[in-house]
CSV table of C-alpha atoms and ligand atoms in Angstrom, one decimal:
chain,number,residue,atom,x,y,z
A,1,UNK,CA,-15.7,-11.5,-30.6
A,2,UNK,CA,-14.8,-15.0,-29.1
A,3,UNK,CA,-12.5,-16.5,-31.6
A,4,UNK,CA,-9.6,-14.8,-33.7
A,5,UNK,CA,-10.0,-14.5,-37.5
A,6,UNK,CA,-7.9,-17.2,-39.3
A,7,UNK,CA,-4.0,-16.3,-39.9
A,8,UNK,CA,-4.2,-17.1,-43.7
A,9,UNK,CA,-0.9,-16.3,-45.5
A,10,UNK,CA,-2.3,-13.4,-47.8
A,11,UNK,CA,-3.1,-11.7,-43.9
A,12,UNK,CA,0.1,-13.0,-42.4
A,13,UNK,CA,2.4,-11.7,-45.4
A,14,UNK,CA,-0.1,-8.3,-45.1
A,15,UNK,CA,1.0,-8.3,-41.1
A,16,UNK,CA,4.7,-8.2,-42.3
A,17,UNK,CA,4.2,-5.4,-44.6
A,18,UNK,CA,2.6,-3.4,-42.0
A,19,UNK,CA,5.7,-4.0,-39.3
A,20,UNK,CA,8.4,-2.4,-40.7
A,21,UNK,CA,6.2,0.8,-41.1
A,22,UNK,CA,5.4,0.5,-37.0
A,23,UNK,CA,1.6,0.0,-37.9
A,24,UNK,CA,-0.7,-3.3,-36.7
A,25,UNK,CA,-3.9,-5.3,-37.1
A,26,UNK,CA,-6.0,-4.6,-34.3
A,27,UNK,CA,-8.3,-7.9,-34.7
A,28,UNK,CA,-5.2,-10.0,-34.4
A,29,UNK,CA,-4.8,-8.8,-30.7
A,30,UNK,CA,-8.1,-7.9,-29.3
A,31,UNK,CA,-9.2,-10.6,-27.8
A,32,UNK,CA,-5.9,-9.7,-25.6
A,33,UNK,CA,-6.1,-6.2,-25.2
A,34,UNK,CA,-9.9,-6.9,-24.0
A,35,UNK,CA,-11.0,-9.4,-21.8
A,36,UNK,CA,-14.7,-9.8,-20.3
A,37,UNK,CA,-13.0,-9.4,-16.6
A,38,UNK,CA,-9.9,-8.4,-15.6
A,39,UNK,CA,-7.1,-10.8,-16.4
A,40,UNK,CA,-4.1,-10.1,-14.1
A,41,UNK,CA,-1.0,-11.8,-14.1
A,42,UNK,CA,-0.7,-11.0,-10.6
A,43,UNK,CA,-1.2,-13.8,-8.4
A,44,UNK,CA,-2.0,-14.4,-4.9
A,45,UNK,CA,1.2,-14.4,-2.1
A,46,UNK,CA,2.3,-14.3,1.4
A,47,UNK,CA,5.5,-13.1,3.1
A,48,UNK,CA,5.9,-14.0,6.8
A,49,UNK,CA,7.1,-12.0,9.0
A,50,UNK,CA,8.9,-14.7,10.9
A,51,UNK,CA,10.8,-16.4,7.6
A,52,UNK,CA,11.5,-12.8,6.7
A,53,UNK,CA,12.6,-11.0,9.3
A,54,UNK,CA,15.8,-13.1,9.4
A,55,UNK,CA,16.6,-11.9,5.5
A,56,UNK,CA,16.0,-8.5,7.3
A,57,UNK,CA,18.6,-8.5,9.8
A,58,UNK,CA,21.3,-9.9,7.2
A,59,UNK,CA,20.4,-6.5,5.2
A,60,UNK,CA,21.2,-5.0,8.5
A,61,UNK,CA,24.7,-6.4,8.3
A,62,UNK,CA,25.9,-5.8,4.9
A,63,UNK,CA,24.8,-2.5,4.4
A,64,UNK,CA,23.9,0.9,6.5
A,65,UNK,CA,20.8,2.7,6.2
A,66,UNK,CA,22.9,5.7,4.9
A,67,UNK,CA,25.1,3.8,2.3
A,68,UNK,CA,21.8,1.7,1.2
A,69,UNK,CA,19.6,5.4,1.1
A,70,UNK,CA,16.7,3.2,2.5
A,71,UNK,CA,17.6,-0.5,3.3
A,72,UNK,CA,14.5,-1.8,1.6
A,73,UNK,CA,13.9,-5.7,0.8
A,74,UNK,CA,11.1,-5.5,-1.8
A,75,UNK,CA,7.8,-7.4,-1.5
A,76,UNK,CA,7.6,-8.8,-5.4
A,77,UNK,CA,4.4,-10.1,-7.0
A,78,UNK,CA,6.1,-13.8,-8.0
A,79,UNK,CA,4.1,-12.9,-11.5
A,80,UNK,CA,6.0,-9.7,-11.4
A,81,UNK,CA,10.1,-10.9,-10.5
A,82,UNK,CA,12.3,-7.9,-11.3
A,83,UNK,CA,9.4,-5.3,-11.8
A,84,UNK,CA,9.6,-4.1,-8.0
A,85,UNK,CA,5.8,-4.8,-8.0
A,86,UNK,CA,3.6,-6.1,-5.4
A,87,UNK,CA,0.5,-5.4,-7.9
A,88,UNK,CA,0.8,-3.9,-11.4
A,89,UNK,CA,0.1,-0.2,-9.7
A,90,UNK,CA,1.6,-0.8,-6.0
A,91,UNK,CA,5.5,-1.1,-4.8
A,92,UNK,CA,5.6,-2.9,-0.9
A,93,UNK,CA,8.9,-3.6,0.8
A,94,UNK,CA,9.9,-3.8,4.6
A,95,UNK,CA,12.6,-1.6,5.8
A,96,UNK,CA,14.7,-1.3,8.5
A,97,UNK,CA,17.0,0.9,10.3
A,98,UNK,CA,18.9,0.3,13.2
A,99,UNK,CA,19.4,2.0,16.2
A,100,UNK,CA,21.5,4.8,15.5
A,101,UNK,CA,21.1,5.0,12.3
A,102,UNK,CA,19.5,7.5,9.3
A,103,UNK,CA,18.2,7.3,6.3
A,104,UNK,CA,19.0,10.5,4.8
A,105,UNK,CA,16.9,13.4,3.3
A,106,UNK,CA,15.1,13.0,-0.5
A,107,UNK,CA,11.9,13.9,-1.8
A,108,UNK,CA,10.3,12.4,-4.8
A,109,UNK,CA,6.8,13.0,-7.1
A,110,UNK,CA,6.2,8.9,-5.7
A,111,UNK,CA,3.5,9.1,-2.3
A,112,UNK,CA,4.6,7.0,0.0
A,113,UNK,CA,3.0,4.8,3.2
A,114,UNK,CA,4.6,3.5,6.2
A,115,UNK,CA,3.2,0.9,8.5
A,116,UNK,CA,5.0,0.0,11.5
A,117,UNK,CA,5.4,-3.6,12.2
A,118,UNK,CA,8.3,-3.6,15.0
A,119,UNK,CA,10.3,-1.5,17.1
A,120,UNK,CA,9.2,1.6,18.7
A,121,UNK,CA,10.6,5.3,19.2
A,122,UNK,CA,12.1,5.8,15.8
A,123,UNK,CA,11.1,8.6,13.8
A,124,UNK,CA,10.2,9.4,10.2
A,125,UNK,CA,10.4,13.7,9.3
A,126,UNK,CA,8.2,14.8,6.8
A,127,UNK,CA,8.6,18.6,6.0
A,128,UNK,CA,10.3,19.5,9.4
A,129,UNK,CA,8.4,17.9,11.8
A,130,UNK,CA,9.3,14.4,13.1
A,131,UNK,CA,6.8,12.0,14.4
A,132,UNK,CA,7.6,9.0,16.4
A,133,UNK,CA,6.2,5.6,15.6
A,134,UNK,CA,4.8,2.5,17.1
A,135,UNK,CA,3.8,-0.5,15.8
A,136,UNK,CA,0.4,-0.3,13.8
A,137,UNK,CA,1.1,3.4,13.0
A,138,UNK,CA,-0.2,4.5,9.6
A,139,UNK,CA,2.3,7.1,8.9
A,140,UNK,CA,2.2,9.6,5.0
A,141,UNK,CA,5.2,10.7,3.5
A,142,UNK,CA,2.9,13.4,0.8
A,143,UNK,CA,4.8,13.6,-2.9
A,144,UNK,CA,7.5,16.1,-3.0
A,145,UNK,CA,7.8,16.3,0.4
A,146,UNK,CA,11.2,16.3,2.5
A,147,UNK,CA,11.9,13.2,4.2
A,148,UNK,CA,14.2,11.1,6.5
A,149,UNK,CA,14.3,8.7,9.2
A,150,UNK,CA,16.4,8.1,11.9
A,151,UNK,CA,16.6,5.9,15.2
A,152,UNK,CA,17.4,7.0,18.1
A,153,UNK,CA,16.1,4.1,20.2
A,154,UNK,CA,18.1,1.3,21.3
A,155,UNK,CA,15.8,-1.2,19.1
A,156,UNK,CA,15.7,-2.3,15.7
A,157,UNK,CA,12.7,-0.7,13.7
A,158,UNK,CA,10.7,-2.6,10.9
A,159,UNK,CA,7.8,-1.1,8.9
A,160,UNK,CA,6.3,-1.8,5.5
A,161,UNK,CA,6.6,0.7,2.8
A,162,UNK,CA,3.7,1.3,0.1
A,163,UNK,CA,4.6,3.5,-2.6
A,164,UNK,CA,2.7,4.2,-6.0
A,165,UNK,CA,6.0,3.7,-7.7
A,166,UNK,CA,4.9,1.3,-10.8
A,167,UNK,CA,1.5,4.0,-11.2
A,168,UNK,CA,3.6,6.8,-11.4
A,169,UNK,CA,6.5,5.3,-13.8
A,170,UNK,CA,3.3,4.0,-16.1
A,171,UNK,CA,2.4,7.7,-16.1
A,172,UNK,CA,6.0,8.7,-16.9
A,173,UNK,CA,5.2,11.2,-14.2
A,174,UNK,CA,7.7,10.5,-11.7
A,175,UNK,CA,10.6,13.2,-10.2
A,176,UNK,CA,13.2,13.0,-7.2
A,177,UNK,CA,16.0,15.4,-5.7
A,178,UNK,CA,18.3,14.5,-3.2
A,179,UNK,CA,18.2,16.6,0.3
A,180,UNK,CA,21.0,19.0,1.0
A,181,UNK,CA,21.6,18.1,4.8
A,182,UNK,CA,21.0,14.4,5.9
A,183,UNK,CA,18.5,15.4,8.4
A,184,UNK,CA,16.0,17.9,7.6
A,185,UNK,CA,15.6,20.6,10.6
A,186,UNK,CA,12.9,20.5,12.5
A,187,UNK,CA,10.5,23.6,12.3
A,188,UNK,CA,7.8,21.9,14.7
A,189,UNK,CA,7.1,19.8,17.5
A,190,UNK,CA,6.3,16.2,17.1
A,191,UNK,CA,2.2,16.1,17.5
A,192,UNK,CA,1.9,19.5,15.6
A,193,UNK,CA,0.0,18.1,12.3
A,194,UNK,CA,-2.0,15.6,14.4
A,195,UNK,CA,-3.2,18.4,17.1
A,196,UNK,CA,-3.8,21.1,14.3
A,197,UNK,CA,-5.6,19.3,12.0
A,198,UNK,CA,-6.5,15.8,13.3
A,199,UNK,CA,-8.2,16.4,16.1
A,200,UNK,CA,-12.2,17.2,14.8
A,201,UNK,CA,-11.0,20.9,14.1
A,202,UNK,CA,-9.2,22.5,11.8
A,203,UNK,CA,-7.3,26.2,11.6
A,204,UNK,CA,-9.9,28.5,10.9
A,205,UNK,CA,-8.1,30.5,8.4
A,206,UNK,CA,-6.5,27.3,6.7
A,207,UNK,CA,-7.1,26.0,3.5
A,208,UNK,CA,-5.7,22.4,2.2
A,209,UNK,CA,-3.3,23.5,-0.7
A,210,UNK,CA,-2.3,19.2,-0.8
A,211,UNK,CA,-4.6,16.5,-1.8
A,212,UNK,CA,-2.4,14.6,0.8
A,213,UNK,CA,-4.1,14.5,4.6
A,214,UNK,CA,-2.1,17.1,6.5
A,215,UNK,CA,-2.1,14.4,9.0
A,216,UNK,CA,0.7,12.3,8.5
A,217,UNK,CA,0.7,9.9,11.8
A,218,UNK,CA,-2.6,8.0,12.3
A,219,UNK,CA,-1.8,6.5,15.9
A,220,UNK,CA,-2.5,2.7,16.0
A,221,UNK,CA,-3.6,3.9,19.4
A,222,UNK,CA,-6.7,6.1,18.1
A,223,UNK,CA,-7.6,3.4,15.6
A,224,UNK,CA,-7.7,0.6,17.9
A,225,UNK,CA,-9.7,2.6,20.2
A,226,UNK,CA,-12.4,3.3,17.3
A,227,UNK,CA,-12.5,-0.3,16.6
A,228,UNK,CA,-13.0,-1.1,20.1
A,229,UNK,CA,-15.6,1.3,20.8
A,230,UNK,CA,-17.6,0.2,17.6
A,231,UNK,CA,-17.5,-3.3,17.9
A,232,UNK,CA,-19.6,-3.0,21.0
A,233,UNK,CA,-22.2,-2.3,18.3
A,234,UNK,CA,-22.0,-6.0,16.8
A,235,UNK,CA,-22.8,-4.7,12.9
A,236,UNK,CA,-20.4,-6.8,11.2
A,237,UNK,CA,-20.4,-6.5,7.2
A,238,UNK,CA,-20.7,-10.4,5.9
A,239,UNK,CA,-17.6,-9.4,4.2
A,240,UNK,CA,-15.3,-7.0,5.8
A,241,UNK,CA,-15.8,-7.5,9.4
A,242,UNK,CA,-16.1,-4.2,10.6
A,243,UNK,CA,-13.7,-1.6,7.9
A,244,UNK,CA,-12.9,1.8,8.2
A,245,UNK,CA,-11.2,3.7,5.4
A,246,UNK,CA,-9.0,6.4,6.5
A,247,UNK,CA,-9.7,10.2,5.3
A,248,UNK,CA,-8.2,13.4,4.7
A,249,UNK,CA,-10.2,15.1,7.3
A,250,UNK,CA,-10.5,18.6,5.3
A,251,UNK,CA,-12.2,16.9,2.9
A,252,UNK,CA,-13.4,13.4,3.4
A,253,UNK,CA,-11.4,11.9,0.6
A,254,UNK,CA,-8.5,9.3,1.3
A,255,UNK,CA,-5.8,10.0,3.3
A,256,UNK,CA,-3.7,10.1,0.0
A,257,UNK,CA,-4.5,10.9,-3.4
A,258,UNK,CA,-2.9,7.5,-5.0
A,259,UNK,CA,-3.6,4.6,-2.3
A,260,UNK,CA,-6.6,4.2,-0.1
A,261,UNK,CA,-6.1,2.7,3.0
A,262,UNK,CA,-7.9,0.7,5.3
A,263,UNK,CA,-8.1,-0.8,8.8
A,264,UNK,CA,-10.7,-3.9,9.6
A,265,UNK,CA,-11.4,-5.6,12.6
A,266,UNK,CA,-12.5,-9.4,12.3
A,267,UNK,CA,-14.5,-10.9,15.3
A,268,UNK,CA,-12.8,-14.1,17.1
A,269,UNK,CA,-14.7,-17.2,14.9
A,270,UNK,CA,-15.7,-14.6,11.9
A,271,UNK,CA,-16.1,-16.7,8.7
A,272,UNK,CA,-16.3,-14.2,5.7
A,273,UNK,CA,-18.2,-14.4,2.8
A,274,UNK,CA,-17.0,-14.4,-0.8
A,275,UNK,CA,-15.8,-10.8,-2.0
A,276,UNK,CA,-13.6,-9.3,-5.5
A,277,UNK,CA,-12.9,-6.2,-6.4
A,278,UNK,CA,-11.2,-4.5,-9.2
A,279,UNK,CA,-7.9,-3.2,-6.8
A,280,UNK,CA,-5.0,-5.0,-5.9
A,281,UNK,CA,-4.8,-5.1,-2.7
A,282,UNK,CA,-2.1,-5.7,0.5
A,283,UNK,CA,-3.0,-6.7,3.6
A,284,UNK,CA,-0.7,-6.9,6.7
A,285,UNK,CA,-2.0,-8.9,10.1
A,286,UNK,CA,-1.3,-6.5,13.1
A,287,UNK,CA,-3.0,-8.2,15.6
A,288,UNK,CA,-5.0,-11.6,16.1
A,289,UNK,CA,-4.5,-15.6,13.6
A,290,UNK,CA,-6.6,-16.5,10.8
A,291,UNK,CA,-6.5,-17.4,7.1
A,292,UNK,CA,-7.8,-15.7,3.9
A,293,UNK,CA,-8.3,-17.7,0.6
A,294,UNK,CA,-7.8,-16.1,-2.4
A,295,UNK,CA,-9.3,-18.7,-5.9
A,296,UNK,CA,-8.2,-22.3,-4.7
A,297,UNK,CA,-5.5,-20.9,-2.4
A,298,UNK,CA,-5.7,-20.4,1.7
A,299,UNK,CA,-3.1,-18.6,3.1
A,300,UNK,CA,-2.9,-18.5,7.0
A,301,UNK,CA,-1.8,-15.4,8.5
A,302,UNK,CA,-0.5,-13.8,11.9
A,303,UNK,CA,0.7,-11.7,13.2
A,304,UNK,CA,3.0,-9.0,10.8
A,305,UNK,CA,2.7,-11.2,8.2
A,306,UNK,CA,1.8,-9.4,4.4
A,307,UNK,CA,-0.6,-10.9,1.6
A,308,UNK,CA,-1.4,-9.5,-1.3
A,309,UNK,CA,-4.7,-10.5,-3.4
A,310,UNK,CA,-4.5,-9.7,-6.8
A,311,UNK,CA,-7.6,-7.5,-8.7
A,312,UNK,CA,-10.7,-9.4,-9.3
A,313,UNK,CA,-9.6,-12.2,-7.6
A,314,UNK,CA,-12.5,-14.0,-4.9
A,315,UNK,CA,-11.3,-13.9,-1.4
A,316,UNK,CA,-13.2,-15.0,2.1
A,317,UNK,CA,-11.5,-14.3,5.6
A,318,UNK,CA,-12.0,-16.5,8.6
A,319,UNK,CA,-10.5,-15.6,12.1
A,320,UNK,CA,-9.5,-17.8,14.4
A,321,UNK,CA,-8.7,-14.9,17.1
A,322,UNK,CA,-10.2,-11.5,17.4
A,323,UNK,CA,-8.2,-9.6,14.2
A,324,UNK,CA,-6.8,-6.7,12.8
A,325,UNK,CA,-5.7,-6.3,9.6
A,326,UNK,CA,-4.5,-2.7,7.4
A,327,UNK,CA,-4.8,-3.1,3.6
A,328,UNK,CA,-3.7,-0.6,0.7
A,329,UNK,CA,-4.5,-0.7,-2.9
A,330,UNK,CA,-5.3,1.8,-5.9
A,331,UNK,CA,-8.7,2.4,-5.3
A,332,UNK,CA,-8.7,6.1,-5.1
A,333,UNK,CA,-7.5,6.3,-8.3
A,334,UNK,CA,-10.1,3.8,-9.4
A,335,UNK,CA,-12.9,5.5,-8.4
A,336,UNK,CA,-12.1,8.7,-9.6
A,337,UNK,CA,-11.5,7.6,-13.0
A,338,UNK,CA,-14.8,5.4,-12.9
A,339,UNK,CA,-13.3,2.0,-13.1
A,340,UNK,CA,-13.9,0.5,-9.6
A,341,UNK,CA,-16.1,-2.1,-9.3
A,342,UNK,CA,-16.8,-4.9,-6.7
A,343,UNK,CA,-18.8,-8.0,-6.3
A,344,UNK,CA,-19.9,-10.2,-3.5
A,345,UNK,CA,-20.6,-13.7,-3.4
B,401,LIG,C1,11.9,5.7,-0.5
B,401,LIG,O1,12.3,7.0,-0.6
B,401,LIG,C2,11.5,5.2,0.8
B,401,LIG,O2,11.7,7.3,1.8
B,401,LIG,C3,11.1,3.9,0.9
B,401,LIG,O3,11.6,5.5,3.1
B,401,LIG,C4,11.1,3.0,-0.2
B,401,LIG,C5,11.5,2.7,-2.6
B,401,LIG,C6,11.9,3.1,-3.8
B,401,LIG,C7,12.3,4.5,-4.0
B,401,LIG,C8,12.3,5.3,-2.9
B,401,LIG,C9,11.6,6.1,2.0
B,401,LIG,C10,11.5,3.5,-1.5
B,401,LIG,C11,11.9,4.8,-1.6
């Protein structure tokens, strides 16, 4: 299994006769098509917020939120230029939209994340209900639902988009349909979804007909507060810090049915041990300074600033200040096929 079989010419004038009739030798290539560990060609990488939010702002000059349909700079894996890939699975980019503006209705079969990273008071609507974001927000825009933003604050709003974009095209699984009215109308207060369903209690008649959470704002507020409360407890994972996952609360699950995501909280000083795992995974700073190194590679980190650590790759975080970092990756989908794994050490 370790080395190939020798190319003689008999074989190599045999692999030429097989071509043309869209047949191929299978020894020849797999050593290639399986490898002992995953062998990504994803590689480790940082965007800061500060180099990038300038790039940002120009975007805000040349184009409008409604011309642009989202004014989007993409997050690209350097491994993956063109691909509009931040891992082989996962799409990332920041957008922004300016006060005043909207970025008109859509829906498509691609889920969608939004973290905030800047500005406060604008608004994403996700099947006629707005919510209102702040920085640290997780916010869910479910497939095939309805959705635009708009800004109706006087500030400039910045959040990072996940989407499962590359997953979906792989699966040649992917639909979209343009809105017919730029803003959707609203059928329901802001608050609704979190009150009805987020709050430890559920309708008692109601039955989840989405394997999206029907909470689609998860409060930087609330999290932070959870954090707080349980680091009093001082059980901090060698690895992780303290991590939470965030759930579907009718039924335990992720929050979404193609990206798990996570918040972490690492102690002022923590210095983590070793850790890989088989998903690709982006991590944004929202609060605190520290580094992560990823193989033979540190990358320091602030605030708002986005890494990405490829699959299988060995990474350690160290803090410098009390931090808070939200990561997203495929590893919903890993698990429910079988395939996740992870290692420490
Ligand atoms: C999209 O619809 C949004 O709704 C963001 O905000 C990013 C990237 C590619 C295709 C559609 C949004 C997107 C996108």
């Amino acid at each position: 299994m370790d080395t190939a079989p020798v190319r003689t010419a008999e074989r190599a004038a045999f692999y030429d006769e097989l071509a043309p009739k869209h047949m191929a030798p299978l020894w020849e290539v797999l050593r290639a098509l399986m490898t002992r560990e995953p062998a990504t060609p994803c590689v480790p990488a940082i965007w800061h917020y500060d180099e990038v939010r300038p790039y940002l702002m120009r975007s805000g000059d040349l184009i409008t939120a409604k011309e642009a349909e989202r004014r989007v700079l993409i997050l690209e894996n350097p491994a993956l230029a063109g691909k509009a890939s931040v891992t082989h699975t996962l799409y990332a980019g920041l957008q922004l939209i300016l006060p005043g503006e909207v970025a008109p209705a859509h829906r498509h079969s691609q889920s969608a994340l939004r973290f905030v990273l800047e500005g406060k008071g604008a608004y994403t609507a996700v099947d006629g209900e707005r919510t209102y974001m702040s920085p640290g927000d997780f916010v869910i825009t479910p497939s095939w639902t309805w959705h635009d933003h708009g800004n109706d604050s006087e500030e400039p709003m910045v959040w990072l988009d996940g989407l499962d974009i590359p997953l979906v095209g792989f699966l040649d699984a992917g639909f979209v349909e343009p809105g017919n009215t730029e803003t959707q109308l609203v059928t329901r207060p802001a608050g609704d979804s979190l009150a009805r369903y987020g709050s430890g209690l559920l309708p008692v008649d109601w039955r989840p007909t989405s394997p999206t959470s029907p909470v689609f704002n998860y409060p930087y507020a609330r999290t932070r507060e959870a954090l707080a409360q349980m680091e009093r407890q001082q059980e901090w994972d060698p690895c992780h810090g303290l991590k939470l996952r965030y759930v579907n609360p009718a039924t335990g699950d992720y929050a979404m049915p193609t990206m798990s995501t996570f918040m972490q909280l690492l102690p002022r000083g923590f210095a983590g041990a070793p850790y890989r795992s088989t998903d690709g995974t982006v991590f944004v700073c929202i609060e605190g300074q520290g580094e992560t190194r990823i193989g033979d590679r540190t990358f320091a980190w602030g605030p708002r600033d986005v890494f990405v650590v490829p699959s299988w790759a060995t990474h350690r975080h160290r803090a410098v200040a009390e931090s808070v970092l939200f990561s997203f990756s495929d590893r919903t989908v890993q698990e429910k096929l079988g395939l996740w794994r992870e290692a420490r050490g």
